[in-house]
């Protein structure tokens, strides 16, 4: 907890306890992996910071900021509490709904994910619950999935608005539009692909988490689509 790979630092003096991230692999006849991680949301407006497009009306003029820490969010650390902001999760906690995610997984490998299947994150897992626990034993893919959940969660809480649905203004995004977002892995090993949500880590994540200092601490650059009408 409180590890910031983007800043190259960790805040000390905090007891780890149940906030510590973990990954486990199922045993027995039925194998079911599980990963739990904390996540941090940073504001990183590259064009504004580099002053490349200072007079362009469609560029957000904000500063670098730590916008959200899940360590202090009880809803992120407890699946039962997460039910408060996503009661519809009960509708998708069944095999039929999860089998439908196969279609989303296929389309995300060759193109963009299916927005109609908003409860799926392609091959990364399920969008629900909106917590840090994901049923995926591949830590690289699970980290991307948890990052995607963070986007959905912030939108559900009204903290992250969609910038590509309306030309004139941002709009609330309580049900996310998945193809408005793309990821690029930056740490532990930088990737060269900008991937849609749900694309298999076998395509972009090979050798991106080597067994060295800093492994299992991931940093993703998040890109979102922005529609703008400038006069």
Short mmCIF file of the C-alpha atoms (twelve columns), coordinates in Angstrom:
data_MODEL
# 
_entry.id   MODEL 
# 
loop_
_atom_site.group_PDB 
_atom_site.id 
_atom_site.type_symbol 
_atom_site.label_atom_id 
_atom_site.label_alt_id 
_atom_site.label_comp_id 
_atom_site.label_asym_id 
_atom_site.label_seq_id 
_atom_site.Cartn_x 
_atom_site.Cartn_y 
_atom_site.Cartn_z 
_atom_site.pdbx_PDB_model_num 
ATOM 1   C CA . UNK A 1   0.000   0.000   0.000   1 
ATOM 2   C CA . UNK A 2   0.947   3.639   -0.608  1 
ATOM 3   C CA . UNK A 3   3.504   2.627   -3.234  1 
ATOM 4   C CA . UNK A 4   3.877   5.168   -6.044  1 
ATOM 5   C CA . UNK A 5   5.907   3.684   -8.933  1 
ATOM 6   C CA . UNK A 6   5.205   6.783   -11.020 1 
ATOM 7   C CA . UNK A 7   6.943   8.905   -8.382  1 
ATOM 8   C CA . UNK A 8   9.583   6.324   -7.495  1 
ATOM 9   C CA . UNK A 9   8.641   6.317   -3.814  1 
ATOM 10  C CA . UNK A 10  6.637   4.643   -1.094  1 
ATOM 11  C CA . UNK A 11  5.056   6.324   1.903   1 
ATOM 12  C CA . UNK A 12  6.281   4.631   5.075   1 
ATOM 13  C CA . UNK A 13  4.938   4.367   8.576   1 
ATOM 14  C CA . UNK A 14  1.615   2.770   7.615   1 
ATOM 15  C CA . UNK A 15  0.679   -0.744  8.764   1 
ATOM 16  C CA . UNK A 16  0.111   -2.991  5.773   1 
ATOM 17  C CA . UNK A 17  -2.459  -5.372  7.219   1 
ATOM 18  C CA . UNK A 18  -5.233  -6.239  4.790   1 
ATOM 19  C CA . UNK A 19  -4.377  -3.291  2.544   1 
ATOM 20  C CA . UNK A 20  -1.406  -5.205  1.165   1 
ATOM 21  C CA . UNK A 21  -1.805  -6.375  -2.429  1 
ATOM 22  C CA . UNK A 22  -1.668  -10.096 -3.140  1 
ATOM 23  C CA . UNK A 23  -1.936  -12.707 -5.837  1 
ATOM 24  C CA . UNK A 24  -2.808  -16.366 -5.378  1 
ATOM 25  C CA . UNK A 25  -3.326  -19.359 -7.622  1 
ATOM 26  C CA . UNK A 26  -6.161  -21.793 -7.091  1 
ATOM 27  C CA . UNK A 27  -5.403  -25.401 -6.237  1 
ATOM 28  C CA . UNK A 28  -7.190  -28.674 -6.826  1 
ATOM 29  C CA . UNK A 29  -9.267  -29.775 -9.793  1 
ATOM 30  C CA . UNK A 30  -10.781 -26.331 -10.385 1 
ATOM 31  C CA . UNK A 31  -8.095  -23.643 -10.655 1 
ATOM 32  C CA . UNK A 32  -9.178  -20.111 -9.878  1 
ATOM 33  C CA . UNK A 33  -6.638  -17.350 -9.483  1 
ATOM 34  C CA . UNK A 34  -7.193  -14.255 -7.387  1 
ATOM 35  C CA . UNK A 35  -5.451  -10.876 -7.313  1 
ATOM 36  C CA . UNK A 36  -5.986  -7.914  -5.001  1 
ATOM 37  C CA . UNK A 37  -4.237  -4.594  -5.525  1 
ATOM 38  C CA . UNK A 38  -4.471  -0.976  -4.494  1 
ATOM 39  C CA . UNK A 39  -4.676  1.666   -7.225  1 
ATOM 40  C CA . UNK A 40  -3.869  5.359   -7.523  1 
ATOM 41  C CA . UNK A 41  -5.345  7.804   -10.019 1 
ATOM 42  C CA . UNK A 42  -3.037  10.588  -11.180 1 
ATOM 43  C CA . UNK A 43  -3.835  13.616  -13.302 1 
ATOM 44  C CA . UNK A 44  -1.064  13.876  -15.882 1 
ATOM 45  C CA . UNK A 45  -1.983  16.371  -18.644 1 
ATOM 46  C CA . UNK A 46  1.041   15.911  -20.891 1 
ATOM 47  C CA . UNK A 47  0.248   18.636  -23.443 1 
ATOM 48  C CA . UNK A 48  -0.468  21.166  -20.715 1 
ATOM 49  C CA . UNK A 49  2.661   20.332  -18.720 1 
ATOM 50  C CA . UNK A 50  4.892   20.525  -21.792 1 
ATOM 51  C CA . UNK A 51  3.096   23.665  -23.009 1 
ATOM 52  C CA . UNK A 52  2.789   22.212  -26.491 1 
ATOM 53  C CA . UNK A 53  -0.779  23.343  -27.205 1 
ATOM 54  C CA . UNK A 54  -1.222  26.193  -24.742 1 
ATOM 55  C CA . UNK A 55  -3.816  28.117  -26.778 1 
ATOM 56  C CA . UNK A 56  -5.866  25.161  -27.964 1 
ATOM 57  C CA . UNK A 57  -9.339  25.272  -26.410 1 
ATOM 58  C CA . UNK A 58  -9.757  21.489  -26.410 1 
ATOM 59  C CA . UNK A 59  -6.754  20.842  -24.145 1 
ATOM 60  C CA . UNK A 60  -7.417  20.646  -20.421 1 
ATOM 61  C CA . UNK A 61  -5.269  23.104  -18.506 1 
ATOM 62  C CA . UNK A 62  -4.780  21.273  -15.234 1 
ATOM 63  C CA . UNK A 63  -1.706  20.422  -13.210 1 
ATOM 64  C CA . UNK A 64  -0.178  17.146  -12.107 1 
ATOM 65  C CA . UNK A 65  -2.069  15.801  -9.118  1 
ATOM 66  C CA . UNK A 66  -2.738  12.680  -7.068  1 
ATOM 67  C CA . UNK A 67  -6.505  12.507  -7.525  1 
ATOM 68  C CA . UNK A 68  -7.519  9.266   -5.784  1 
ATOM 69  C CA . UNK A 69  -6.019  6.716   -3.389  1 
ATOM 70  C CA . UNK A 70  -7.860  3.452   -2.812  1 
ATOM 71  C CA . UNK A 71  -6.083  2.761   0.485   1 
ATOM 72  C CA . UNK A 72  -8.408  5.249   2.183   1 
ATOM 73  C CA . UNK A 73  -11.546 3.983   0.414   1 
ATOM 74  C CA . UNK A 74  -13.336 1.222   2.382   1 
ATOM 75  C CA . UNK A 75  -15.481 0.386   -0.660  1 
ATOM 76  C CA . UNK A 76  -12.364 -0.619  -2.616  1 
ATOM 77  C CA . UNK A 77  -11.090 -2.900  0.115   1 
ATOM 78  C CA . UNK A 78  -14.311 -4.810  0.791   1 
ATOM 79  C CA . UNK A 79  -16.455 -6.464  -1.893  1 
ATOM 80  C CA . UNK A 80  -19.526 -6.349  0.347   1 
ATOM 81  C CA . UNK A 81  -19.233 -2.609  0.908   1 
ATOM 82  C CA . UNK A 82  -18.674 -2.051  -2.818  1 
ATOM 83  C CA . UNK A 83  -22.232 -3.320  -3.301  1 
ATOM 84  C CA . UNK A 84  -23.414 0.083   -2.005  1 
ATOM 85  C CA . UNK A 85  -22.505 1.839   -5.264  1 
ATOM 86  C CA . UNK A 86  -23.115 -1.096  -7.637  1 
ATOM 87  C CA . UNK A 87  -26.188 -3.103  -6.552  1 
ATOM 88  C CA . UNK A 88  -26.682 -4.229  -10.170 1 
ATOM 89  C CA . UNK A 89  -23.684 -6.533  -9.680  1 
ATOM 90  C CA . UNK A 90  -26.167 -9.172  -8.498  1 
ATOM 91  C CA . UNK A 91  -27.515 -9.368  -12.052 1 
ATOM 92  C CA . UNK A 92  -24.122 -10.346 -13.461 1 
ATOM 93  C CA . UNK A 93  -22.907 -12.690 -10.724 1 
ATOM 94  C CA . UNK A 94  -23.854 -15.796 -12.691 1 
ATOM 95  C CA . UNK A 95  -22.303 -18.025 -15.318 1 
ATOM 96  C CA . UNK A 96  -24.593 -16.939 -18.158 1 
ATOM 97  C CA . UNK A 97  -23.677 -13.262 -17.814 1 
ATOM 98  C CA . UNK A 98  -19.993 -14.076 -17.489 1 
ATOM 99  C CA . UNK A 99  -20.034 -16.399 -20.500 1 
ATOM 100 C CA . UNK A 100 -21.268 -13.453 -22.556 1 
ATOM 101 C CA . UNK A 101 -17.924 -11.814 -21.804 1 
ATOM 102 C CA . UNK A 102 -16.359 -14.218 -24.303 1 
ATOM 103 C CA . UNK A 103 -17.687 -12.032 -27.120 1 
ATOM 104 C CA . UNK A 104 -16.185 -8.935  -25.505 1 
ATOM 105 C CA . UNK A 105 -12.874 -10.724 -25.110 1 
ATOM 106 C CA . UNK A 106 -12.790 -11.710 -28.789 1 
ATOM 107 C CA . UNK A 107 -13.575 -8.221  -30.101 1 
ATOM 108 C CA . UNK A 108 -11.001 -6.589  -27.823 1 
ATOM 109 C CA . UNK A 109 -8.264  -8.783  -29.325 1 
ATOM 110 C CA . UNK A 110 -8.848  -7.572  -32.866 1 
ATOM 111 C CA . UNK A 111 -10.517 -4.208  -32.370 1 
ATOM 112 C CA . UNK A 112 -12.451 -2.423  -29.647 1 
ATOM 113 C CA . UNK A 113 -14.476 -3.825  -26.741 1 
ATOM 114 C CA . UNK A 114 -18.266 -4.096  -26.806 1 
ATOM 115 C CA . UNK A 115 -19.876 -1.278  -24.857 1 
ATOM 116 C CA . UNK A 116 -23.139 -3.194  -24.544 1 
ATOM 117 C CA . UNK A 117 -21.307 -5.701  -22.333 1 
ATOM 118 C CA . UNK A 118 -20.339 -3.079  -19.777 1 
ATOM 119 C CA . UNK A 119 -19.953 -5.703  -17.038 1 
ATOM 120 C CA . UNK A 120 -17.011 -7.269  -18.904 1 
ATOM 121 C CA . UNK A 121 -13.383 -6.196  -19.317 1 
ATOM 122 C CA . UNK A 122 -12.517 -8.606  -22.110 1 
ATOM 123 C CA . UNK A 123 -9.862  -11.144 -21.152 1 
ATOM 124 C CA . UNK A 124 -8.993  -9.216  -17.981 1 
ATOM 125 C CA . UNK A 125 -12.080 -10.313 -16.074 1 
ATOM 126 C CA . UNK A 126 -15.333 -8.818  -14.841 1 
ATOM 127 C CA . UNK A 127 -16.097 -5.156  -14.171 1 
ATOM 128 C CA . UNK A 128 -17.783 -6.177  -10.925 1 
ATOM 129 C CA . UNK A 129 -17.374 -5.858  -8.025  1 
ATOM 130 C CA . UNK A 130 -15.972 -2.313  -8.120  1 
ATOM 131 C CA . UNK A 131 -13.193 -3.204  -5.725  1 
ATOM 132 C CA . UNK A 132 -9.532  -4.183  -5.859  1 
ATOM 133 C CA . UNK A 133 -10.210 -7.936  -5.956  1 
ATOM 134 C CA . UNK A 134 -10.103 -9.603  -9.376  1 
ATOM 135 C CA . UNK A 135 -10.337 -13.278 -10.291 1 
ATOM 136 C CA . UNK A 136 -7.221  -13.447 -12.455 1 
ATOM 137 C CA . UNK A 137 -3.956  -15.121 -11.480 1 
ATOM 138 C CA . UNK A 138 -1.946  -13.291 -14.180 1 
ATOM 139 C CA . UNK A 139 -0.706  -10.274 -12.225 1 
ATOM 140 C CA . UNK A 140 -0.016  -8.232  -15.365 1 
ATOM 141 C CA . UNK A 141 -3.498  -8.708  -16.798 1 
ATOM 142 C CA . UNK A 142 -5.081  -8.350  -13.362 1 
ATOM 143 C CA . UNK A 143 -3.321  -5.021  -12.813 1 
ATOM 144 C CA . UNK A 144 -4.710  -3.711  -16.089 1 
ATOM 145 C CA . UNK A 145 -8.151  -4.994  -15.135 1 
ATOM 146 C CA . UNK A 146 -7.980  -3.297  -11.750 1 
ATOM 147 C CA . UNK A 147 -6.951  -0.074  -13.479 1 
ATOM 148 C CA . UNK A 148 -9.979  -0.390  -15.757 1 
ATOM 149 C CA . UNK A 149 -12.199 -0.940  -12.744 1 
ATOM 150 C CA . UNK A 150 -10.825 2.261   -11.265 1 
ATOM 151 C CA . UNK A 151 -12.088 4.161   -14.321 1 
ATOM 152 C CA . UNK A 152 -15.541 2.599   -13.988 1 
ATOM 153 C CA . UNK A 153 -15.635 3.210   -10.235 1 
ATOM 154 C CA . UNK A 154 -14.671 6.882   -10.496 1 
ATOM 155 C CA . UNK A 155 -17.311 7.365   -13.170 1 
ATOM 156 C CA . UNK A 156 -19.920 5.659   -11.010 1 
ATOM 157 C CA . UNK A 157 -19.084 7.997   -8.128  1 
ATOM 158 C CA . UNK A 158 -19.367 11.054  -10.366 1 
ATOM 159 C CA . UNK A 159 -15.668 11.857  -10.084 1 
ATOM 160 C CA . UNK A 160 -14.717 11.089  -13.687 1 
ATOM 161 C CA . UNK A 161 -16.832 12.399  -16.547 1 
ATOM 162 C CA . UNK A 162 -16.894 11.340  -20.187 1 
ATOM 163 C CA . UNK A 163 -15.266 13.744  -22.651 1 
ATOM 164 C CA . UNK A 164 -16.214 12.092  -25.945 1 
ATOM 165 C CA . UNK A 165 -19.995 11.667  -25.815 1 
ATOM 166 C CA . UNK A 166 -20.883 15.363  -26.119 1 
ATOM 167 C CA . UNK A 167 -18.947 17.811  -28.280 1 
ATOM 168 C CA . UNK A 168 -19.667 20.812  -26.089 1 
ATOM 169 C CA . UNK A 169 -19.161 19.559  -22.551 1 
ATOM 170 C CA . UNK A 170 -18.264 16.684  -20.281 1 
ATOM 171 C CA . UNK A 171 -21.114 14.427  -19.230 1 
ATOM 172 C CA . UNK A 172 -21.518 12.037  -16.274 1 
ATOM 173 C CA . UNK A 173 -20.526 8.463   -17.019 1 
ATOM 174 C CA . UNK A 174 -22.254 6.198   -14.515 1 
ATOM 175 C CA . UNK A 175 -22.104 3.366   -17.066 1 
ATOM 176 C CA . UNK A 176 -18.763 3.618   -18.795 1 
ATOM 177 C CA . UNK A 177 -18.050 3.747   -22.518 1 
ATOM 178 C CA . UNK A 178 -15.170 1.316   -22.761 1 
ATOM 179 C CA . UNK A 179 -13.842 2.193   -26.204 1 
ATOM 180 C CA . UNK A 180 -13.167 5.766   -25.069 1 
ATOM 181 C CA . UNK A 181 -10.202 4.496   -23.065 1 
ATOM 182 C CA . UNK A 182 -6.829  2.931   -23.878 1 
ATOM 183 C CA . UNK A 183 -3.861  1.838   -21.774 1 
ATOM 184 C CA . UNK A 184 -0.105  1.797   -22.270 1 
ATOM 185 C CA . UNK A 185 2.058   0.035   -19.714 1 
ATOM 186 C CA . UNK A 186 4.962   2.151   -18.431 1 
ATOM 187 C CA . UNK A 187 6.344   0.123   -15.509 1 
ATOM 188 C CA . UNK A 188 7.945   -2.251  -14.542 1 
ATOM 189 C CA . UNK A 189 8.853   -2.425  -18.263 1 
ATOM 190 C CA . UNK A 190 7.652   0.149   -20.751 1 
ATOM 191 C CA . UNK A 191 5.469   -1.111  -23.561 1 
ATOM 192 C CA . UNK A 192 5.107   0.275   -27.081 1 
ATOM 193 C CA . UNK A 193 1.451   -0.558  -27.624 1 
ATOM 194 C CA . UNK A 194 -1.597  1.516   -26.766 1 
ATOM 195 C CA . UNK A 195 -4.202  -1.143  -26.098 1 
ATOM 196 C CA . UNK A 196 -7.988  -1.156  -25.753 1 
ATOM 197 C CA . UNK A 197 -9.536  -2.402  -22.537 1 
ATOM 198 C CA . UNK A 198 -9.607  -6.179  -22.295 1 
ATOM 199 C CA . UNK A 199 -6.859  -7.101  -24.772 1 
ATOM 200 C CA . UNK A 200 -5.000  -10.219 -23.686 1 
ATOM 201 C CA . UNK A 201 -1.704  -9.734  -21.862 1 
ATOM 202 C CA . UNK A 202 -0.289  -12.448 -24.135 1 
ATOM 203 C CA . UNK A 203 -0.232  -9.769  -26.854 1 
ATOM 204 C CA . UNK A 204 1.193   -6.803  -24.939 1 
ATOM 205 C CA . UNK A 205 2.313   -8.056  -21.510 1 
ATOM 206 C CA . UNK A 206 5.007   -10.654 -22.220 1 
ATOM 207 C CA . UNK A 207 8.166   -9.979  -20.140 1 
ATOM 208 C CA . UNK A 208 6.635   -6.787  -18.737 1 
ATOM 209 C CA . UNK A 209 6.884   -7.987  -15.114 1 
ATOM 210 C CA . UNK A 210 10.378  -9.487  -14.663 1 
ATOM 211 C CA . UNK A 211 11.414  -10.875 -11.257 1 
ATOM 212 C CA . UNK A 212 13.345  -7.868  -10.004 1 
ATOM 213 C CA . UNK A 213 12.974  -4.997  -7.580  1 
ATOM 214 C CA . UNK A 214 9.772   -3.148  -8.351  1 
ATOM 215 C CA . UNK A 215 8.019   -6.108  -9.932  1 
ATOM 216 C CA . UNK A 216 4.252   -6.388  -9.373  1 
ATOM 217 C CA . UNK A 217 4.084   -2.584  -9.046  1 
ATOM 218 C CA . UNK A 218 2.533   -1.416  -12.294 1 
ATOM 219 C CA . UNK A 219 2.145   1.967   -13.913 1 
ATOM 220 C CA . UNK A 220 -0.198  2.510   -16.847 1 
ATOM 221 C CA . UNK A 221 -0.603  5.618   -18.954 1 
ATOM 222 C CA . UNK A 222 -4.319  6.081   -19.523 1 
ATOM 223 C CA . UNK A 223 -5.554  7.744   -22.699 1 
ATOM 224 C CA . UNK A 224 -9.140  8.831   -23.138 1 
ATOM 225 C CA . UNK A 225 -10.986 9.971   -26.230 1 
ATOM 226 C CA . UNK A 226 -11.964 13.622  -26.306 1 
ATOM 227 C CA . UNK A 227 -14.490 15.109  -28.704 1 
ATOM 228 C CA . UNK A 228 -14.362 18.869  -29.041 1 
ATOM 229 C CA . UNK A 229 -15.885 21.536  -31.238 1 
ATOM 230 C CA . UNK A 230 -13.575 24.558  -31.463 1 
ATOM 231 C CA . UNK A 231 -14.393 27.800  -33.219 1 
# 
